[in-house]
PDB file of C-alpha atoms in Angstrom:
ATOM      1  CA  MET A 202      14.571  20.240   9.209  1.00  0.00           C
ATOM      2  CA  LYS A 203      15.631  19.378   5.588  1.00  0.00           C
ATOM      3  CA  GLU A 204      12.820  18.977   2.347  1.00  0.00           C
ATOM      4  CA  LEU A 205      12.196  15.498   1.562  1.00  0.00           C
ATOM      5  CA  ARG A 206      12.629  14.779  -1.990  1.00  0.00           C
ATOM      6  CA  ARG A 207      12.172  11.564  -3.545  1.00  0.00           C
ATOM      7  CA  PRO A 208      10.068  10.252  -7.274  1.00  0.00           C
ATOM      8  CA  HIS A 209       6.374   9.138  -6.947  1.00  0.00           C
ATOM      9  CA  LYS A 210       6.555   5.507  -7.346  1.00  0.00           C
ATOM     10  CA  ARG A 211       3.877   3.485  -7.153  1.00  0.00           C
ATOM     11  CA  PHE A 212       4.169   0.520  -4.686  1.00  0.00           C
ATOM     12  CA  PHE A 213       1.355  -1.813  -3.205  1.00  0.00           C
ATOM     13  CA  ALA A 214       2.560  -3.940   0.119  1.00  0.00           C
ATOM     14  CA  GLN A 215       0.946  -6.948   1.186  1.00  0.00           C
ATOM     15  CA  ALA A 216       0.240  -7.340   4.626  1.00  0.00           C
ATOM     16  CA  GLY A 217      -1.644  -9.599   7.425  1.00  0.00           C
ATOM     17  CA  ALA A 218      -2.929  -9.822  10.909  1.00  0.00           C
ATOM     18  CA  PHE A 219       0.345  -9.682  12.949  1.00  0.00           C
ATOM     19  CA  LEU A 220       2.338 -11.863  14.248  1.00  0.00           C
ATOM     20  CA  LEU A 221       5.290 -11.073  16.759  1.00  0.00           C
ATOM     21  CA  PRO A 222       8.283 -12.447  14.926  1.00  0.00           C
ATOM     22  CA  CYS A 223      10.430 -15.087  17.098  1.00  0.00           C
ATOM     23  CA  LEU A 224      13.724 -17.323  16.226  1.00  0.00           C
ATOM     24  CA  LEU A 225      14.671 -17.717  12.186  1.00  0.00           C
ATOM     25  CA  ALA A 226      15.828 -20.535  11.073  1.00  0.00           C
ATOM     26  CA  CYS A 227      19.037 -19.458   9.823  1.00  0.00           C
ATOM     27  CA  VAL A 228      20.014 -18.071  13.582  1.00  0.00           C
ATOM     28  CA  LEU A 229      21.603 -22.082  13.642  1.00  0.00           C
ATOM     29  CA  ALA A 230      24.218 -20.607  11.743  1.00  0.00           C
ATOM     30  CA  LEU A 231      25.300 -18.285  14.117  1.00  0.00           C
ATOM     31  CA  THR A 232      27.409 -21.132  16.073  1.00  0.00           C
ATOM     32  CA  LEU A 233      28.780 -22.410  12.597  1.00  0.00           C
ATOM     33  CA  VAL A 234      29.914 -19.021  10.728  1.00  0.00           C
ATOM     34  CA  GLY A 235      31.264 -16.029  12.237  1.00  0.00           C
ATOM     35  CA  CYS A 236      31.141 -12.469  10.786  1.00  0.00           C
ATOM     36  CA  GLY A 237      34.073 -11.370   8.744  1.00  0.00           C
ATOM     37  CA  LYS A 238      34.743  -8.056  10.226  1.00  0.00           C
ATOM     38  CA  ASP A 239      37.092  -6.920   7.597  1.00  0.00           C
ATOM     39  CA  VAL A 240      34.460  -7.052   4.853  1.00  0.00           C
ATOM     40  CA  THR A 241      33.917  -4.559   2.294  1.00  0.00           C
ATOM     41  CA  LEU A 242      30.792  -4.748   0.131  1.00  0.00           C
ATOM     42  CA  VAL A 243      31.494  -3.904  -3.803  1.00  0.00           C
ATOM     43  CA  MET A 244      29.304  -0.432  -4.325  1.00  0.00           C
ATOM     44  CA  GLY A 245      28.148   0.673  -7.398  1.00  0.00           C
ATOM     45  CA  SER A 246      27.092   4.151  -8.312  1.00  0.00           C
ATOM     46  CA  THR A 247      29.227   6.223  -6.719  1.00  0.00           C
ATOM     47  CA  ASN A 248      30.433   9.784  -7.134  1.00  0.00           C
ATOM     48  CA  PRO A 249      34.014  10.533  -6.014  1.00  0.00           C
ATOM     49  CA  GLY A 250      35.018  13.749  -4.416  1.00  0.00           C
ATOM     50  CA  GLN A 251      31.504  14.635  -3.970  1.00  0.00           C
ATOM     51  CA  LEU A 252      30.040  13.803  -0.501  1.00  0.00           C
ATOM     52  CA  ARG A 253      26.729  12.334   0.118  1.00  0.00           C
ATOM     53  CA  ASP A 254      24.624  14.993   2.384  1.00  0.00           C
ATOM     54  CA  ASN A 255      24.498  12.677   5.272  1.00  0.00           C
ATOM     55  CA  GLU A 256      22.377  14.769   7.852  1.00  0.00           C
ATOM     56  CA  PRO A 257      19.390  13.236   9.477  1.00  0.00           C
ATOM     57  CA  VAL A 258      15.909  13.869   8.813  1.00  0.00           C
ATOM     58  CA  VAL A 259      12.990  13.136  10.625  1.00  0.00           C
ATOM     59  CA  LEU A 260       9.998  13.547   9.501  1.00  0.00           C
ATOM     60  CA  PRO A 261       7.490  14.602  12.040  1.00  0.00           C
ATOM     61  CA  THR A 262       4.146  12.818  13.471  1.00  0.00           C
ATOM     62  CA  THR A 263       1.708  14.875  14.305  1.00  0.00           C
ATOM     63  CA  ALA A 264      -2.049  14.957  15.532  1.00  0.00           C
ATOM     64  CA  PRO A 265      -3.455  18.427  14.998  1.00  0.00           C
ATOM     65  CA  GLY A 266      -6.857  16.892  15.146  1.00  0.00           C
ATOM     66  CA  ASN A 267      -8.237  18.696  11.576  1.00  0.00           C
ATOM     67  CA  ALA A 268      -9.927  15.209  10.708  1.00  0.00           C
ATOM     68  CA  ALA A 269     -10.644  13.026  13.755  1.00  0.00           C
ATOM     69  CA  GLN A 270     -12.880  10.613  15.260  1.00  0.00           C
ATOM     70  CA  SER A 271     -13.714  10.521  18.935  1.00  0.00           C
ATOM     71  CA  ASN A 272     -15.597   9.742  22.115  1.00  0.00           C
ATOM     72  CA  ASN A 273     -15.053   9.415  25.525  1.00  0.00           C
ATOM     73  CA  LYS A 274     -12.574   6.462  25.604  1.00  0.00           C
ATOM     74  CA  ALA A 275     -10.330   7.065  22.322  1.00  0.00           C
ATOM     75  CA  VAL A 276      -9.110   9.599  19.493  1.00  0.00           C
ATOM     76  CA  ILE A 277      -8.175   8.721  16.103  1.00  0.00           C
ATOM     77  CA  ASP A 278      -6.083  11.699  14.456  1.00  0.00           C
ATOM     78  CA  PHE A 279      -6.216  10.677  10.600  1.00  0.00           C
ATOM     79  CA  SER A 280      -5.108  14.691   9.560  1.00  0.00           C
ATOM     80  CA  ASN A 281      -1.604  13.345   7.967  1.00  0.00           C
ATOM     81  CA  SER A 282      -3.089  10.754   6.037  1.00  0.00           C
ATOM     82  CA  SER A 283      -1.680  11.763   2.546  1.00  0.00           C
ATOM     83  CA  ASP A 284       1.652  11.971   4.856  1.00  0.00           C
ATOM     84  CA  GLY A 285       1.017   7.727   5.085  1.00  0.00           C
ATOM     85  CA  TYR A 286      -0.015   7.754   9.049  1.00  0.00           C
ATOM     86  CA  PHE A 287      -2.460   7.835  11.074  1.00  0.00           C
ATOM     87  CA  CYS A 288      -2.620   8.668  14.944  1.00  0.00           C
ATOM     88  CA  VAL A 289      -4.073   7.130  18.076  1.00  0.00           C
ATOM     89  CA  LYS A 290      -4.717   7.997  21.726  1.00  0.00           C
ATOM     90  CA  SER A 291      -6.384   5.933  24.515  1.00  0.00           C
ATOM     91  CA  LYS A 292      -8.464   8.089  26.842  1.00  0.00           C
ATOM     92  CA  VAL A 293      -8.646   4.915  29.506  1.00  0.00           C
ATOM     93  CA  PRO A 294      -5.650   4.971  31.905  1.00  0.00           C
ATOM     94  CA  LYS A 295      -4.900   1.462  32.998  1.00  0.00           C
ATOM     95  CA  THR A 296      -6.974  -0.188  30.491  1.00  0.00           C
ATOM     96  CA  LYS A 297      -5.432  -2.178  27.199  1.00  0.00           C
ATOM     97  CA  VAL A 298      -6.268  -0.999  24.061  1.00  0.00           C
ATOM     98  CA  LYS A 299      -5.785  -2.518  20.732  1.00  0.00           C
ATOM     99  CA  VAL A 300      -5.917  -0.877  17.605  1.00  0.00           C
ATOM    100  CA  LEU A 301      -7.094  -2.964  14.495  1.00  0.00           C
ATOM    101  CA  VAL A 302      -6.324  -1.289  11.030  1.00  0.00           C
ATOM    102  CA  GLU A 303      -8.147  -3.277   7.758  1.00  0.00           C
ATOM    103  CA  THR A 304      -6.423  -2.264   4.634  1.00  0.00           C
ATOM    104  CA  PRO A 305      -7.940  -1.874   1.151  1.00  0.00           C
ATOM    105  CA  THR A 306      -7.117  -5.454   0.352  1.00  0.00           C
ATOM    106  CA  GLY A 307      -9.075  -6.666   2.951  1.00  0.00           C
ATOM    107  CA  ASN A 308      -5.799  -7.477   5.190  1.00  0.00           C
ATOM    108  CA  GLN A 309      -5.719  -6.753   8.721  1.00  0.00           C
ATOM    109  CA  TYR A 310      -3.150  -5.267  11.226  1.00  0.00           C
ATOM    110  CA  GLN A 311      -3.544  -5.625  14.909  1.00  0.00           C
ATOM    111  CA  TYR A 312      -1.269  -3.526  17.590  1.00  0.00           C
ATOM    112  CA  THR A 313      -1.229  -3.174  21.065  1.00  0.00           C
ATOM    113  CA  LEU A 314      -1.605   0.672  22.157  1.00  0.00           C
ATOM    114  CA  LEU A 315       0.841   0.864  25.126  1.00  0.00           C
ATOM    115  CA  ASN A 316       1.542   4.586  26.002  1.00  0.00           C
ATOM    116  CA  THR A 317      -2.051   6.387  27.014  1.00  0.00           C
ATOM    117  CA  LYS A 318      -0.992   9.527  27.492  1.00  0.00           C
ATOM    118  CA  LYS A 319       0.118  10.215  24.278  1.00  0.00           C
ATOM    119  CA  TYR A 320      -1.025   9.885  20.240  1.00  0.00           C
ATOM    120  CA  MET A 321       0.984   7.149  18.599  1.00  0.00           C
ATOM    121  CA  ALA A 322       1.582   7.334  15.177  1.00  0.00           C
ATOM    122  CA  PHE A 323       1.079   3.912  12.687  1.00  0.00           C
ATOM    123  CA  PRO A 324       1.302   3.864   8.833  1.00  0.00           C
ATOM    124  CA  PHE A 325      -0.550   3.303   6.131  1.00  0.00           C
ATOM    125  CA  SER A 326       1.582   0.110   4.807  1.00  0.00           C
ATOM    126  CA  GLU A 327      -0.551  -0.721   1.776  1.00  0.00           C
ATOM    127  CA  GLY A 328      -0.586   2.567  -0.008  1.00  0.00           C
ATOM    128  CA  ASN A 329      -4.147   4.279  -1.021  1.00  0.00           C
ATOM    129  CA  GLY A 330      -7.579   3.184  -0.803  1.00  0.00           C
ATOM    130  CA  THR A 331     -10.207   3.107   2.085  1.00  0.00           C
ATOM    131  CA  TYR A 332      -8.682   1.651   5.764  1.00  0.00           C
ATOM    132  CA  LYS A 333     -10.745   0.877   8.148  1.00  0.00           C
ATOM    133  CA  VAL A 334      -9.791   1.747  12.263  1.00  0.00           C
ATOM    134  CA  GLY A 335     -10.913   0.172  14.818  1.00  0.00           C
ATOM    135  CA  VAL A 336     -10.082   0.941  18.254  1.00  0.00           C
ATOM    136  CA  TRP A 337     -11.090  -2.310  20.856  1.00  0.00           C
ATOM    137  CA  GLU A 338     -10.721  -2.114  24.919  1.00  0.00           C
ATOM    138  CA  ASN A 339     -10.031  -4.723  27.321  1.00  0.00           C
ATOM    139  CA  ILE A 340     -12.767  -5.801  29.401  1.00  0.00           C
ATOM    140  CA  GLU A 341     -11.410  -8.999  31.138  1.00  0.00           C
ATOM    141  CA  GLY A 342      -8.694 -11.499  30.580  1.00  0.00           C
ATOM    142  CA  ASP A 343      -8.428 -11.687  26.652  1.00  0.00           C
ATOM    143  CA  ARG A 344     -11.746 -10.390  25.724  1.00  0.00           C
ATOM    144  CA  TYR A 345     -11.861  -7.114  23.919  1.00  0.00           C
ATOM    145  CA  ALA A 346     -14.868  -4.896  23.060  1.00  0.00           C
ATOM    146  CA  ALA A 347     -15.303  -2.747  20.566  1.00  0.00           C
ATOM    147  CA  VAL A 348     -14.951   1.037  21.103  1.00  0.00           C
ATOM    148  CA  PHE A 349     -15.353   2.659  17.744  1.00  0.00           C
ATOM    149  CA  SER A 350     -13.898   2.970  14.255  1.00  0.00           C
ATOM    150  CA  GLN A 351     -13.531   4.712  11.362  1.00  0.00           C
ATOM    151  CA  ASN A 352     -13.268   4.430   7.816  1.00  0.00           C
ATOM    152  CA  ILE A 353     -10.378   6.527   6.407  1.00  0.00           C
ATOM    153  CA  ASP A 354      -9.871   7.476   2.478  1.00  0.00           C
ATOM    154  CA  VAL A 355      -6.071   7.650   1.997  1.00  0.00           C
ATOM    155  CA  THR A 356      -4.407   9.209  -1.171  1.00  0.00           C
ATOM    156  CA  LEU A 357      -0.549   9.463  -0.249  1.00  0.00           C
ATOM    157  CA  SER A 358       1.164  12.815  -1.564  1.00  0.00           C
ATOM    158  CA  ASP A 359       3.996  10.195  -1.630  1.00  0.00           C
ATOM    159  CA  GLU A 360       3.587   6.474  -1.808  1.00  0.00           C
ATOM    160  CA  PHE A 361       7.380   6.159  -0.350  1.00  0.00           C
ATOM    161  CA  LEU A 362       5.951   8.084   2.594  1.00  0.00           C
ATOM    162  CA  PRO A 363       5.161   5.350   4.683  1.00  0.00           C
ATOM    163  CA  PHE A 364       8.298   3.996   4.788  1.00  0.00           C
ATOM    164  CA  LEU A 365      10.312   7.249   5.628  1.00  0.00           C
ATOM    165  CA  THR A 366       8.643   7.918   8.583  1.00  0.00           C
ATOM    166  CA  PRO A 367       8.387   6.591  12.589  1.00  0.00           C
ATOM    167  CA  SER A 368       5.760   4.896  13.480  1.00  0.00           C
ATOM    168  CA  GLN A 369       5.047   2.485  16.755  1.00  0.00           C
ATOM    169  CA  TYR A 370       7.314  -0.318  15.528  1.00  0.00           C
ATOM    170  CA  VAL A 371       9.748   1.704  13.530  1.00  0.00           C
ATOM    171  CA  TYR A 372      10.739   4.488  16.346  1.00  0.00           C
ATOM    172  CA  TYR A 373      13.239   6.836  16.102  1.00  0.00           C
ATOM    173  CA  ALA A 374      13.420  10.940  16.777  1.00  0.00           C
ATOM    174  CA  ALA A 375      15.255  13.389  16.078  1.00  0.00           C
ATOM    175  CA  GLY A 376      18.981  13.832  18.020  1.00  0.00           C
ATOM    176  CA  ASP A 377      18.544  10.250  19.518  1.00  0.00           C
ATOM    177  CA  GLU A 378      21.149   7.542  19.825  1.00  0.00           C
ATOM    178  CA  ALA A 379      19.829   6.029  15.837  1.00  0.00           C
ATOM    179  CA  THR A 380      19.702   9.144  14.200  1.00  0.00           C
ATOM    180  CA  THR A 381      22.549  10.667  15.649  1.00  0.00           C
ATOM    181  CA  PHE A 382      24.866   7.069  14.920  1.00  0.00           C
ATOM    182  CA  SER A 383      22.859   6.792  10.939  1.00  0.00           C
ATOM    183  CA  GLN A 384      25.057  10.073  10.739  1.00  0.00           C
ATOM    184  CA  GLU A 385      28.422   8.929  11.834  1.00  0.00           C
ATOM    185  CA  LEU A 386      28.357   5.540   9.776  1.00  0.00           C
ATOM    186  CA  THR A 387      27.392   7.173   6.559  1.00  0.00           C
ATOM    187  CA  GLU A 388      30.440   9.883   7.090  1.00  0.00           C
ATOM    188  CA  GLY A 389      32.162  10.138   3.639  1.00  0.00           C
ATOM    189  CA  ALA A 390      29.417   8.206   1.636  1.00  0.00           C
ATOM    190  CA  THR A 391      29.671   9.611  -1.765  1.00  0.00           C
ATOM    191  CA  SER A 392      26.229   7.716  -2.653  1.00  0.00           C
ATOM    192  CA  GLU A 393      22.955   6.706  -1.451  1.00  0.00           C
ATOM    193  CA  LEU A 394      24.303   2.584  -1.701  1.00  0.00           C
ATOM    194  CA  GLU A 395      27.350   3.962   0.276  1.00  0.00           C
ATOM    195  CA  ALA A 396      24.882   5.321   2.787  1.00  0.00           C
ATOM    196  CA  ILE A 397      22.925   1.965   2.655  1.00  0.00           C
ATOM    197  CA  ASN A 398      26.316   0.101   3.096  1.00  0.00           C
ATOM    198  CA  GLY A 399      27.551   1.932   5.884  1.00  0.00           C
ATOM    199  CA  ILE A 400      24.749   1.046   8.068  1.00  0.00           C
ATOM    200  CA  TYR A 401      23.851  -2.493   6.914  1.00  0.00           C
ATOM    201  CA  LEU A 402      27.559  -3.645   7.505  1.00  0.00           C
ATOM    202  CA  TRP A 403      27.712  -2.015  10.828  1.00  0.00           C
ATOM    203  CA  VAL A 404      24.904  -3.855  12.171  1.00  0.00           C
ATOM    204  CA  ALA A 405      24.976  -7.315  10.706  1.00  0.00           C
ATOM    205  CA  GLN A 406      29.164  -7.026  12.084  1.00  0.00           C
ATOM    206  CA  ASN A 407      28.499  -5.628  15.346  1.00  0.00           C
ATOM    207  CA  VAL A 408      25.130  -7.107  16.710  1.00  0.00           C
ATOM    208  CA  THR A 409      25.045 -10.431  18.205  1.00  0.00           C
ATOM    209  CA  TYR A 410      22.225 -12.794  18.207  1.00  0.00           C
ATOM    210  CA  ASP A 411      20.512 -12.650  21.959  1.00  0.00           C
ATOM    211  CA  GLU A 412      19.022 -16.032  22.149  1.00  0.00           C
ATOM    212  CA  GLU A 413      18.437 -15.859  25.873  1.00  0.00           C
ATOM    213  CA  LYS A 414      16.506 -12.555  24.961  1.00  0.00           C
ATOM    214  CA  LEU A 415      14.278 -14.788  23.155  1.00  0.00           C
ATOM    215  CA  LYS A 416      13.370 -17.522  25.944  1.00  0.00           C
ATOM    216  CA  THR A 417      12.327 -14.716  28.181  1.00  0.00           C
ATOM    217  CA  LEU A 418      10.457 -12.209  25.429  1.00  0.00           C
ATOM    218  CA  ALA A 419       7.025 -10.686  26.855  1.00  0.00           C
ATOM    219  CA  SER A 420       4.359 -10.381  24.868  1.00  0.00           C
ATOM    220  CA  GLY A 421       4.076  -7.018  22.838  1.00  0.00           C
ATOM    221  CA  TYR A 422       7.331  -6.379  22.844  1.00  0.00           C
ATOM    222  CA  LEU A 423       8.700  -3.693  20.782  1.00  0.00           C
ATOM    223  CA  PRO A 424      12.232  -2.898  19.947  1.00  0.00           C
ATOM    224  CA  GLU A 425      14.095  -0.526  21.419  1.00  0.00           C
ATOM    225  CA  ASN A 426      17.304   0.961  19.259  1.00  0.00           C
ATOM    226  CA  THR A 427      19.257   2.914  22.048  1.00  0.00           C
ATOM    227  CA  SER A 428      19.329  -0.740  24.105  1.00  0.00           C
ATOM    228  CA  THR A 429      20.454  -2.055  20.889  1.00  0.00           C
ATOM    229  CA  ILE A 430      23.303   0.179  19.919  1.00  0.00           C
ATOM    230  CA  THR A 431      24.542   0.239  23.576  1.00  0.00           C
ATOM    231  CA  THR A 432      24.499  -3.980  24.524  1.00  0.00           C
ATOM    232  CA  LYS A 433      24.993  -4.581  20.421  1.00  0.00           C
ATOM    233  CA  SER A 434      22.658  -7.321  20.877  1.00  0.00           C
ATOM    234  CA  GLY A 435      19.416  -8.977  19.846  1.00  0.00           C
ATOM    235  CA  ILE A 436      16.824 -10.677  18.331  1.00  0.00           C
ATOM    236  CA  CYS A 437      15.622 -10.690  14.510  1.00  0.00           C
ATOM    237  CA  PHE A 438      12.948  -8.112  15.572  1.00  0.00           C
ATOM    238  CA  ASP A 439      15.732  -5.934  17.133  1.00  0.00           C
ATOM    239  CA  TYR A 440      18.033  -6.207  14.105  1.00  0.00           C
ATOM    240  CA  ALA A 441      15.380  -4.710  11.616  1.00  0.00           C
ATOM    241  CA  VAL A 442      14.007  -2.258  13.752  1.00  0.00           C
ATOM    242  CA  LEU A 443      17.873  -0.791  14.291  1.00  0.00           C
ATOM    243  CA  THR A 444      18.144  -0.743  10.540  1.00  0.00           C
ATOM    244  CA  VAL A 445      15.323   0.413   9.036  1.00  0.00           C
ATOM    245  CA  SER A 446      14.946   3.177  11.299  1.00  0.00           C
ATOM    246  CA  MET A 447      18.757   4.278  10.807  1.00  0.00           C
ATOM    247  CA  LEU A 448      18.091   4.248   6.894  1.00  0.00           C
ATOM    248  CA  ARG A 449      15.125   6.222   7.040  1.00  0.00           C
ATOM    249  CA  ALA A 450      16.495   8.549   9.341  1.00  0.00           C
ATOM    250  CA  GLN A 451      19.018   8.907   6.172  1.00  0.00           C
ATOM    251  CA  ARG A 452      16.360   9.631   3.796  1.00  0.00           C
ATOM    252  CA  VAL A 453      15.835   6.007   2.509  1.00  0.00           C
ATOM    253  CA  PRO A 454      12.768   4.148   1.883  1.00  0.00           C
ATOM    254  CA  ALA A 455      13.451   1.090   4.194  1.00  0.00           C
ATOM    255  CA  GLN A 456      10.663  -0.806   5.275  1.00  0.00           C
ATOM    256  CA  LEU A 457      10.363  -3.660   8.502  1.00  0.00           C
ATOM    257  CA  VAL A 458       8.689  -6.947   7.121  1.00  0.00           C
ATOM    258  CA  ILE A 459       7.806  -9.620   9.494  1.00  0.00           C
ATOM    259  CA  GLY A 460       6.658 -13.045   8.253  1.00  0.00           C
ATOM    260  CA  TYR A 461       8.019 -16.124   7.767  1.00  0.00           C
ATOM    261  CA  ALA A 462      11.532 -17.536   6.759  1.00  0.00           C
ATOM    262  CA  GLY A 463      11.086 -21.182   6.171  1.00  0.00           C
ATOM    263  CA  SER A 464       9.009 -22.082   8.585  1.00  0.00           C
ATOM    264  CA  SER A 465       9.545 -19.500  11.497  1.00  0.00           C
ATOM    265  CA  TYR A 466       8.381 -16.194  12.382  1.00  0.00           C
ATOM    266  CA  HIS A 467      10.778 -13.677  11.338  1.00  0.00           C
ATOM    267  CA  ALA A 468      11.378  -9.946  10.903  1.00  0.00           C
ATOM    268  CA  TRP A 469      14.101  -8.745   7.968  1.00  0.00           C
ATOM    269  CA  ILE A 470      13.782  -5.568   5.805  1.00  0.00           C
ATOM    270  CA  ALA A 471      13.607  -4.392   2.178  1.00  0.00           C
ATOM    271  CA  VAL A 472      15.296  -1.321   0.975  1.00  0.00           C
ATOM    272  CA  HIS A 473      14.444   0.858  -2.242  1.00  0.00           C
ATOM    273  CA  SER A 474      17.128   2.869  -3.933  1.00  0.00           C
ATOM    274  CA  ILE A 475      16.827   5.496  -6.508  1.00  0.00           C
ATOM    275  CA  GLU A 476      20.125   4.815  -7.616  1.00  0.00           C
ATOM    276  CA  ASP A 477      21.411   2.195 -10.425  1.00  0.00           C
ATOM    277  CA  GLY A 478      23.905  -0.084  -8.807  1.00  0.00           C
ATOM    278  CA  HIS A 479      24.468  -3.112  -6.839  1.00  0.00           C
ATOM    279  CA  LEU A 480      25.266  -3.875  -2.967  1.00  0.00           C
ATOM    280  CA  SER A 481      26.764  -7.397  -2.749  1.00  0.00           C
ATOM    281  CA  TYR A 482      24.571  -9.801  -4.102  1.00  0.00           C
ATOM    282  CA  TYR A 483      21.905  -7.777  -3.571  1.00  0.00           C
ATOM    283  CA  GLN A 484      20.532  -5.471  -7.115  1.00  0.00           C
ATOM    284  CA  PHE A 485      19.280  -2.259  -7.105  1.00  0.00           C
ATOM    285  CA  ASP A 486      18.037  -0.841 -10.252  1.00  0.00           C
ATOM    286  CA  GLY A 487      16.054   2.250  -8.878  1.00  0.00           C
ATOM    287  CA  THR A 488      12.574   0.434  -9.262  1.00  0.00           C
ATOM    288  CA  GLU A 489      12.380  -2.187  -7.126  1.00  0.00           C
ATOM    289  CA  TRP A 490      12.290  -3.314  -3.156  1.00  0.00           C
ATOM    290  CA  VAL A 491      15.046  -5.106  -2.263  1.00  0.00           C
ATOM    291  CA  ARG A 492      15.261  -8.175   0.276  1.00  0.00           C
ATOM    292  CA  MET A 493      17.812  -7.663   3.207  1.00  0.00           C
ATOM    293  CA  ASP A 494      18.187  -9.540   6.045  1.00  0.00           C
ATOM    294  CA  PRO A 495      20.489  -8.602   8.906  1.00  0.00           C
ATOM    295  CA  THR A 496      19.990 -11.090  11.425  1.00  0.00           C
ATOM    296  CA  PHE A 497      21.054 -13.484   9.047  1.00  0.00           C
ATOM    297  CA  ASP A 498      24.317 -11.899   7.479  1.00  0.00           C
ATOM    298  CA  ALA A 499      25.340 -11.137  10.825  1.00  0.00           C
ATOM    299  CA  ALA A 500      25.743 -15.269  11.088  1.00  0.00           C
ATOM    300  CA  ARG A 501      27.242 -15.119   7.601  1.00  0.00           C
ATOM    301  CA  ASP A 502      30.631 -14.059   5.993  1.00  0.00           C
ATOM    302  CA  LEU A 503      29.472 -11.254   3.450  1.00  0.00           C
ATOM    303  CA  THR A 504      32.153 -11.985   0.950  1.00  0.00           C
ATOM    304  CA  ARG A 505      29.723 -15.496   0.148  1.00  0.00           C
ATOM    305  CA  ASP A 506      26.836 -15.257  -2.424  1.00  0.00           C
ATOM    306  CA  LEU A 507      23.975 -15.841  -0.137  1.00  0.00           C
ATOM    307  CA  SER A 508      21.601 -15.558  -3.217  1.00  0.00           C
ATOM    308  CA  SER A 509      20.329 -18.817  -2.995  1.00  0.00           C
ATOM    309  CA  SER A 510      19.464 -18.494   0.345  1.00  0.00           C
ATOM    310  CA  ILE A 511      17.889 -14.908   0.090  1.00  0.00           C
ATOM    311  CA  GLY A 512      17.961 -13.360  -3.395  1.00  0.00           C
ATOM    312  CA  ASP A 513      15.731 -16.015  -4.796  1.00  0.00           C
ATOM    313  CA  GLY A 514      13.249 -15.402  -2.098  1.00  0.00           C
ATOM    314  CA  THR A 515      11.917 -18.888  -1.672  1.00  0.00           C
ATOM    315  CA  ASN A 516      12.602 -19.378   1.796  1.00  0.00           C
ATOM    316  CA  TYR A 517      10.512 -16.007   2.853  1.00  0.00           C
ATOM    317  CA  GLN A 518       7.189 -15.570   2.931  1.00  0.00           C
ATOM    318  CA  PRO A 519       6.195 -12.018   3.584  1.00  0.00           C
ATOM    319  CA  MET A 520       3.069 -11.105   5.680  1.00  0.00           C
ATOM    320  CA  PHE A 521       3.645  -7.889   7.418  1.00  0.00           C
ATOM    321  CA  TYR A 522       4.685  -4.332   6.231  1.00  0.00           C
ATOM    322  CA  TYR A 523       5.251  -1.047   8.462  1.00  0.00           C
TER     323      TYR A 523
END
């Protein structure tokens, strides 16, 4: 396993209660503007003749029990809080369990624990501070009862770690389709920006929006990267999760962001690059998170300047970061 090396930079994400992303407003453009298959984005900060190491890195998530709270219904393991995540496992098979997280600023995230047989990792996506993690058990219908909760004081060893590690929403693993494909898409890259370019362009130019899938989407849906790569189709949630998964496997800090695009729930991404340069109209200066929307770009010609729709951020209202 390669050693992760990135600078320590302070970042606090704004968060809120979970909402399942659905059709974004710009999907209407899918029938109006096709994606240019021969587009090449202008890149900066290349290093000709010196290839970037593109061997994937998947940071492990474990639950060793060194710091944990449990009863006969669930376990919260926060042994690795400094690495940006905690793990939860349910002990009540066939019973729906929810995990509620109150962040240091009082915002709330809500997760559904889908697999009761193993631990699932969840990120500390708002940086340092005290988080309150609670486990709730379904008793009937939409009614839940609190099982227990735990306050967790978090001091991250690297503030990018929550966005470089697999979790329930952004799930990928060593040797899986997304991780392996990230290496293929970044072959020959001489910079981090070229690696971002290779991954982002493939998703935007090859995945098509599945409007029928949106109509039949079940509550609690989570994307599956292998399906998105194989079928080359999905909704905004699928676009964003696949892109973020492959970027993280290439050691690029990337956030899955859920909120509003106009009046519609939507999922997009934010990327941080330590290299100075530019990726089309997305400006990287090594200090900022940059908004990127693969679903929107799948419906557009990437040679056009879309800053009026994306760059100024007025049409985006981020609520949740994963």
